[in-house]
């Protein structure tokens, strides 16, 4: 989607694209700059070529980083002919800029991707507070950690499970997310940082929880890199 927009002849960016052809994040930032300045006001389709899109459907919006969300939100705000439908889970995300405690007090920083839609006028917002997939212990765990991490900033409502009391599942657990394709060491560092944040916030929610009560299970593909980062970050708890 990003590359298709930057290839439009009127932008004259073909030479620039040859230089940054493989730098997807830089291309997304460039497109965002053009959308902010209103040099780009339409989302062009690749097929049929040069046709403006009339509708955009986005799934798993919580996994979009802030730049990509801003592109779509700005286009929706400035182009009334473009209808955008975005779905996502406010209690789920893998990107570090979603949970950024140091910058959480700054406007637009440390904010959830879904909250960026506030800039879209006449937006219809639908919120569901029942999870029909996860057992009650997992939903309660996510409520305690993710809502605490956001500090109530985005009015994230607590969820409840549609099927509480699953036999044999009385303790919370976490799903494992695959490699983020950011390089082994970088991905391991992000994973470790998020694990530390989760432990920190869950201990605030439940002061009786001790570090030794937490079991961390990683995929074999992590090749101990996650554990290496966790040892450095959590060593003080076990000193």
mmCIF file of C-alpha atoms in Angstrom:
data_model
loop_
_atom_site.group_PDB
_atom_site.id
_atom_site.type_symbol
_atom_site.label_atom_id
_atom_site.label_comp_id
_atom_site.label_asym_id
_atom_site.label_seq_id
_atom_site.Cartn_x
_atom_site.Cartn_y
_atom_site.Cartn_z
ATOM 1 C CA UNK A 1 0.000 0.000 0.000
ATOM 2 C CA UNK A 2 2.739 2.485 0.976
ATOM 3 C CA UNK A 3 4.876 1.868 -2.108
ATOM 4 C CA UNK A 4 1.892 2.203 -4.456
ATOM 5 C CA UNK A 5 1.104 5.687 -3.111
ATOM 6 C CA UNK A 6 4.713 6.892 -3.396
ATOM 7 C CA UNK A 7 4.925 5.722 -7.023
ATOM 8 C CA UNK A 8 2.318 8.265 -8.154
ATOM 9 C CA UNK A 9 3.950 10.307 -10.975
ATOM 10 C CA UNK A 10 2.874 13.698 -9.584
ATOM 11 C CA UNK A 11 5.028 13.151 -6.464
ATOM 12 C CA UNK A 12 8.240 12.696 -8.465
ATOM 13 C CA UNK A 13 9.706 10.242 -5.966
ATOM 14 C CA UNK A 14 11.060 7.518 -8.259
ATOM 15 C CA UNK A 15 14.702 8.462 -7.620
ATOM 16 C CA UNK A 16 14.016 8.722 -3.887
ATOM 17 C CA UNK A 17 12.392 5.279 -3.935
ATOM 18 C CA UNK A 18 15.445 3.773 -5.614
ATOM 19 C CA UNK A 19 17.487 4.966 -2.638
ATOM 20 C CA UNK A 20 15.048 3.783 0.038
ATOM 21 C CA UNK A 21 13.524 0.849 -1.821
ATOM 22 C CA UNK A 22 14.070 -1.658 1.000
ATOM 23 C CA UNK A 23 13.542 0.738 3.928
ATOM 24 C CA UNK A 24 9.840 0.161 4.502
ATOM 25 C CA UNK A 25 9.636 2.185 7.727
ATOM 26 C CA UNK A 26 11.290 5.191 6.082
ATOM 27 C CA UNK A 27 8.858 4.962 3.164
ATOM 28 C CA UNK A 28 5.919 4.846 5.583
ATOM 29 C CA UNK A 29 7.246 7.942 7.376
ATOM 30 C CA UNK A 30 7.621 9.755 4.034
ATOM 31 C CA UNK A 31 4.060 8.921 3.051
ATOM 32 C CA UNK A 32 2.844 10.107 6.453
ATOM 33 C CA UNK A 33 4.608 13.443 5.894
ATOM 34 C CA UNK A 34 2.883 13.805 2.511
ATOM 35 C CA UNK A 35 -0.506 12.951 4.001
ATOM 36 C CA UNK A 36 -0.050 15.482 6.826
ATOM 37 C CA UNK A 37 0.797 18.220 4.306
ATOM 38 C CA UNK A 38 -2.167 17.107 2.162
ATOM 39 C CA UNK A 39 0.043 16.453 -0.844
ATOM 40 C CA UNK A 40 -1.562 13.005 -0.748
ATOM 41 C CA UNK A 41 -5.316 13.038 -0.068
ATOM 42 C CA UNK A 42 -6.442 9.798 -1.671
ATOM 43 C CA UNK A 43 -5.514 6.169 -1.298
ATOM 44 C CA UNK A 44 -4.740 4.851 -4.770
ATOM 45 C CA UNK A 45 -5.366 1.216 -5.670
ATOM 46 C CA UNK A 46 -2.786 -0.906 -7.438
ATOM 47 C CA UNK A 47 -5.491 -2.724 -9.434
ATOM 48 C CA UNK A 48 -7.037 -1.125 -11.409
ATOM 49 C CA UNK A 49 -4.009 1.127 -11.512
ATOM 50 C CA UNK A 50 -4.588 4.752 -10.567
ATOM 51 C CA UNK A 51 -8.104 4.204 -9.204
ATOM 52 C CA UNK A 52 -8.887 5.925 -5.874
ATOM 53 C CA UNK A 53 -10.047 3.548 -3.156
ATOM 54 C CA UNK A 54 -13.566 4.110 -1.855
ATOM 55 C CA UNK A 55 -13.298 1.859 1.167
ATOM 56 C CA UNK A 56 -10.511 0.567 3.426
ATOM 57 C CA UNK A 57 -11.026 -2.447 5.685
ATOM 58 C CA UNK A 58 -8.388 -2.914 8.401
ATOM 59 C CA UNK A 59 -8.131 -5.951 10.672
ATOM 60 C CA UNK A 60 -5.812 -6.380 13.682
ATOM 61 C CA UNK A 61 -5.425 -2.607 13.904
ATOM 62 C CA UNK A 62 -3.721 -2.892 17.304
ATOM 63 C CA UNK A 63 -0.680 -4.370 15.540
ATOM 64 C CA UNK A 64 -0.236 -1.321 13.292
ATOM 65 C CA UNK A 65 2.432 1.037 14.555
ATOM 66 C CA UNK A 66 1.584 4.716 15.037
ATOM 67 C CA UNK A 67 2.888 5.885 11.629
ATOM 68 C CA UNK A 68 0.704 3.500 9.647
ATOM 69 C CA UNK A 69 -2.364 4.260 11.754
ATOM 70 C CA UNK A 70 -1.830 8.000 11.321
ATOM 71 C CA UNK A 71 -1.659 7.627 7.526
ATOM 72 C CA UNK A 72 -5.067 5.964 7.375
ATOM 73 C CA UNK A 73 -6.619 8.223 10.035
ATOM 74 C CA UNK A 74 -5.473 11.411 8.251
ATOM 75 C CA UNK A 75 -6.814 10.146 4.919
ATOM 76 C CA UNK A 76 -10.143 9.294 6.553
ATOM 77 C CA UNK A 77 -10.282 12.728 8.205
ATOM 78 C CA UNK A 78 -9.519 14.717 5.041
ATOM 79 C CA UNK A 79 -11.325 12.621 2.437
ATOM 80 C CA UNK A 80 -15.082 12.271 3.118
ATOM 81 C CA UNK A 81 -15.415 9.965 0.094
ATOM 82 C CA UNK A 82 -13.165 7.380 1.760
ATOM 83 C CA UNK A 83 -14.941 5.013 4.128
ATOM 84 C CA UNK A 84 -12.670 3.296 6.645
ATOM 85 C CA UNK A 85 -13.605 0.378 8.899
ATOM 86 C CA UNK A 86 -10.949 -0.663 11.429
ATOM 87 C CA UNK A 87 -11.153 -3.531 13.896
ATOM 88 C CA UNK A 88 -8.718 -4.287 16.683
ATOM 89 C CA UNK A 89 -8.271 -5.380 20.277
ATOM 90 C CA UNK A 90 -7.350 -2.561 22.659
ATOM 91 C CA UNK A 91 -6.013 -5.074 25.188
ATOM 92 C CA UNK A 92 -3.552 -6.634 22.783
ATOM 93 C CA UNK A 93 -0.458 -5.306 21.050
ATOM 94 C CA UNK A 94 3.152 -6.260 20.315
ATOM 95 C CA UNK A 95 4.730 -2.909 19.453
ATOM 96 C CA UNK A 96 6.844 -1.035 22.025
ATOM 97 C CA UNK A 97 5.499 2.387 21.023
ATOM 98 C CA UNK A 98 2.073 1.272 22.247
ATOM 99 C CA UNK A 99 3.356 0.906 25.804
ATOM 100 C CA UNK A 100 5.924 3.635 26.314
ATOM 101 C CA UNK A 101 5.965 4.615 29.958
ATOM 102 C CA UNK A 102 8.605 7.340 29.575
ATOM 103 C CA UNK A 103 6.568 9.302 27.024
ATOM 104 C CA UNK A 104 3.077 8.378 28.205
ATOM 105 C CA UNK A 105 2.442 11.926 29.488
ATOM 106 C CA UNK A 106 3.077 13.475 26.059
ATOM 107 C CA UNK A 107 0.232 13.949 23.543
ATOM 108 C CA UNK A 108 0.305 11.182 20.960
ATOM 109 C CA UNK A 109 3.123 9.331 22.695
ATOM 110 C CA UNK A 110 2.869 5.923 24.300
ATOM 111 C CA UNK A 111 -0.633 5.745 22.861
ATOM 112 C CA UNK A 112 -2.583 2.809 21.579
ATOM 113 C CA UNK A 113 -2.942 2.587 17.807
ATOM 114 C CA UNK A 114 -6.709 2.506 18.093
ATOM 115 C CA UNK A 115 -6.820 5.830 19.969
ATOM 116 C CA UNK A 116 -5.454 7.672 16.909
ATOM 117 C CA UNK A 117 -8.946 7.491 15.410
ATOM 118 C CA UNK A 118 -9.943 10.407 17.648
ATOM 119 C CA UNK A 119 -8.787 12.733 14.834
ATOM 120 C CA UNK A 120 -11.432 11.354 12.442
ATOM 121 C CA UNK A 121 -14.644 13.476 12.495
ATOM 122 C CA UNK A 122 -18.043 11.794 12.826
ATOM 123 C CA UNK A 123 -16.380 8.512 13.661
ATOM 124 C CA UNK A 124 -18.685 5.723 14.804
ATOM 125 C CA UNK A 125 -17.113 3.733 17.612
ATOM 126 C CA UNK A 126 -18.257 0.265 18.628
ATOM 127 C CA UNK A 127 -16.779 -1.399 21.704
ATOM 128 C CA UNK A 128 -17.353 -4.986 22.785
ATOM 129 C CA UNK A 129 -16.636 -5.929 26.391
ATOM 130 C CA UNK A 130 -17.082 -9.700 26.130
ATOM 131 C CA UNK A 131 -14.312 -12.042 24.966
ATOM 132 C CA UNK A 132 -15.728 -15.212 23.423
ATOM 133 C CA UNK A 133 -12.370 -16.903 22.877
ATOM 134 C CA UNK A 134 -10.292 -16.804 26.067
ATOM 135 C CA UNK A 135 -11.023 -18.379 29.457
ATOM 136 C CA UNK A 136 -11.765 -16.127 32.417
ATOM 137 C CA UNK A 137 -8.300 -16.325 34.106
ATOM 138 C CA UNK A 138 -6.571 -15.073 30.964
ATOM 139 C CA UNK A 139 -9.047 -12.227 30.477
ATOM 140 C CA UNK A 140 -8.624 -11.110 34.105
ATOM 141 C CA UNK A 141 -4.841 -11.212 33.719
ATOM 142 C CA UNK A 142 -4.906 -9.069 30.577
ATOM 143 C CA UNK A 143 -7.300 -6.617 32.232
ATOM 144 C CA UNK A 144 -4.878 -6.139 35.122
ATOM 145 C CA UNK A 145 -1.737 -5.732 33.019
ATOM 146 C CA UNK A 146 -2.728 -3.909 29.831
ATOM 147 C CA UNK A 147 -5.129 -1.454 31.473
ATOM 148 C CA UNK A 148 -2.506 -0.699 34.106
ATOM 149 C CA UNK A 149 0.150 -0.111 31.439
ATOM 150 C CA UNK A 150 -2.066 2.399 29.675
ATOM 151 C CA UNK A 151 -2.768 4.075 32.996
ATOM 152 C CA UNK A 152 -6.436 4.519 32.154
ATOM 153 C CA UNK A 153 -5.380 7.112 29.562
ATOM 154 C CA UNK A 154 -7.476 5.711 26.736
ATOM 155 C CA UNK A 155 -10.574 4.649 28.697
ATOM 156 C CA UNK A 156 -9.982 0.996 27.902
ATOM 157 C CA UNK A 157 -12.913 -0.856 29.397
ATOM 158 C CA UNK A 158 -12.354 -4.114 31.288
ATOM 159 C CA UNK A 159 -13.277 -7.269 29.426
ATOM 160 C CA UNK A 160 -15.095 -10.303 30.733
ATOM 161 C CA UNK A 161 -15.069 -13.856 29.434
ATOM 162 C CA UNK A 162 -18.201 -15.416 27.971
ATOM 163 C CA UNK A 163 -17.250 -18.797 29.449
ATOM 164 C CA UNK A 164 -15.728 -18.366 32.942
ATOM 165 C CA UNK A 165 -14.777 -21.286 35.131
ATOM 166 C CA UNK A 166 -13.096 -23.505 32.523
ATOM 167 C CA UNK A 167 -12.184 -26.788 34.272
ATOM 168 C CA UNK A 168 -8.440 -27.051 34.925
ATOM 169 C CA UNK A 169 -7.823 -23.395 34.084
ATOM 170 C CA UNK A 170 -7.821 -21.384 37.293
ATOM 171 C CA UNK A 171 -4.485 -19.604 36.783
ATOM 172 C CA UNK A 172 -3.694 -16.901 34.207
ATOM 173 C CA UNK A 173 -1.464 -17.566 31.222
ATOM 174 C CA UNK A 174 -0.106 -15.734 28.178
ATOM 175 C CA UNK A 175 -0.201 -16.603 24.510
ATOM 176 C CA UNK A 176 3.190 -16.746 22.770
ATOM 177 C CA UNK A 177 3.713 -14.359 19.866
ATOM 178 C CA UNK A 178 5.952 -15.426 16.952
ATOM 179 C CA UNK A 179 9.150 -13.665 15.906
ATOM 180 C CA UNK A 180 8.514 -10.028 14.957
ATOM 181 C CA UNK A 181 10.968 -10.234 12.020
ATOM 182 C CA UNK A 182 13.131 -7.518 13.529
ATOM 183 C CA UNK A 183 16.306 -9.547 13.864
ATOM 184 C CA UNK A 184 16.896 -12.176 16.537
ATOM 185 C CA UNK A 185 18.548 -9.956 19.137
ATOM 186 C CA UNK A 186 16.272 -6.954 18.594
ATOM 187 C CA UNK A 187 13.107 -9.077 18.736
ATOM 188 C CA UNK A 188 14.402 -10.822 21.856
ATOM 189 C CA UNK A 189 15.047 -7.479 23.537
ATOM 190 C CA UNK A 190 11.514 -6.258 22.777
ATOM 191 C CA UNK A 191 9.998 -9.519 24.016
ATOM 192 C CA UNK A 192 12.013 -9.361 27.231
ATOM 193 C CA UNK A 193 11.048 -5.726 27.819
ATOM 194 C CA UNK A 194 7.367 -6.514 27.421
ATOM 195 C CA UNK A 195 7.653 -9.500 29.776
ATOM 196 C CA UNK A 196 9.263 -7.256 32.400
ATOM 197 C CA UNK A 197 6.508 -4.665 32.012
ATOM 198 C CA UNK A 198 3.839 -7.324 32.382
ATOM 199 C CA UNK A 199 5.446 -8.706 35.552
ATOM 200 C CA UNK A 200 5.834 -5.208 36.997
ATOM 201 C CA UNK A 201 2.230 -4.181 36.408
ATOM 202 C CA UNK A 202 0.770 -7.502 37.487
ATOM 203 C CA UNK A 203 2.697 -7.299 40.770
ATOM 204 C CA UNK A 204 1.198 -3.848 41.324
ATOM 205 C CA UNK A 205 -2.268 -5.301 40.749
ATOM 206 C CA UNK A 206 -1.543 -8.264 43.051
ATOM 207 C CA UNK A 207 1.047 -7.359 45.745
ATOM 208 C CA UNK A 208 1.062 -10.948 46.988
ATOM 209 C CA UNK A 209 2.698 -12.106 43.741
ATOM 210 C CA UNK A 210 6.411 -12.842 44.193
ATOM 211 C CA UNK A 211 8.956 -13.023 41.328
ATOM 212 C CA UNK A 212 9.363 -16.758 41.849
ATOM 213 C CA UNK A 213 5.632 -17.213 41.196
ATOM 214 C CA UNK A 214 6.151 -16.218 37.557
ATOM 215 C CA UNK A 215 7.049 -18.869 34.988
ATOM 216 C CA UNK A 216 8.365 -17.629 31.632
ATOM 217 C CA UNK A 217 8.071 -20.056 28.724
ATOM 218 C CA UNK A 218 9.628 -19.182 25.358
ATOM 219 C CA UNK A 219 9.650 -20.885 21.983
ATOM 220 C CA UNK A 220 12.744 -22.864 21.023
ATOM 221 C CA UNK A 221 13.257 -20.448 18.119
ATOM 222 C CA UNK A 222 14.236 -17.744 20.620
ATOM 223 C CA UNK A 223 17.593 -19.590 21.053
ATOM 224 C CA UNK A 224 17.993 -18.308 24.628
ATOM 225 C CA UNK A 225 18.258 -14.680 23.436
ATOM 226 C CA UNK A 226 15.094 -13.716 25.314
ATOM 227 C CA UNK A 227 16.368 -15.375 28.477
ATOM 228 C CA UNK A 228 19.706 -13.581 28.140
ATOM 229 C CA UNK A 229 17.921 -10.222 28.132
ATOM 230 C CA UNK A 230 15.600 -11.280 30.954
ATOM 231 C CA UNK A 231 18.539 -12.270 33.156
ATOM 232 C CA UNK A 232 19.984 -8.771 32.767
ATOM 233 C CA UNK A 233 16.666 -7.028 33.354
ATOM 234 C CA UNK A 234 15.330 -9.161 36.217
ATOM 235 C CA UNK A 235 18.511 -10.114 38.080
ATOM 236 C CA UNK A 236 17.862 -7.524 40.815
ATOM 237 C CA UNK A 237 14.606 -9.255 41.775
ATOM 238 C CA UNK A 238 16.432 -12.474 42.611
ATOM 239 C CA UNK A 239 19.575 -11.011 44.199
#
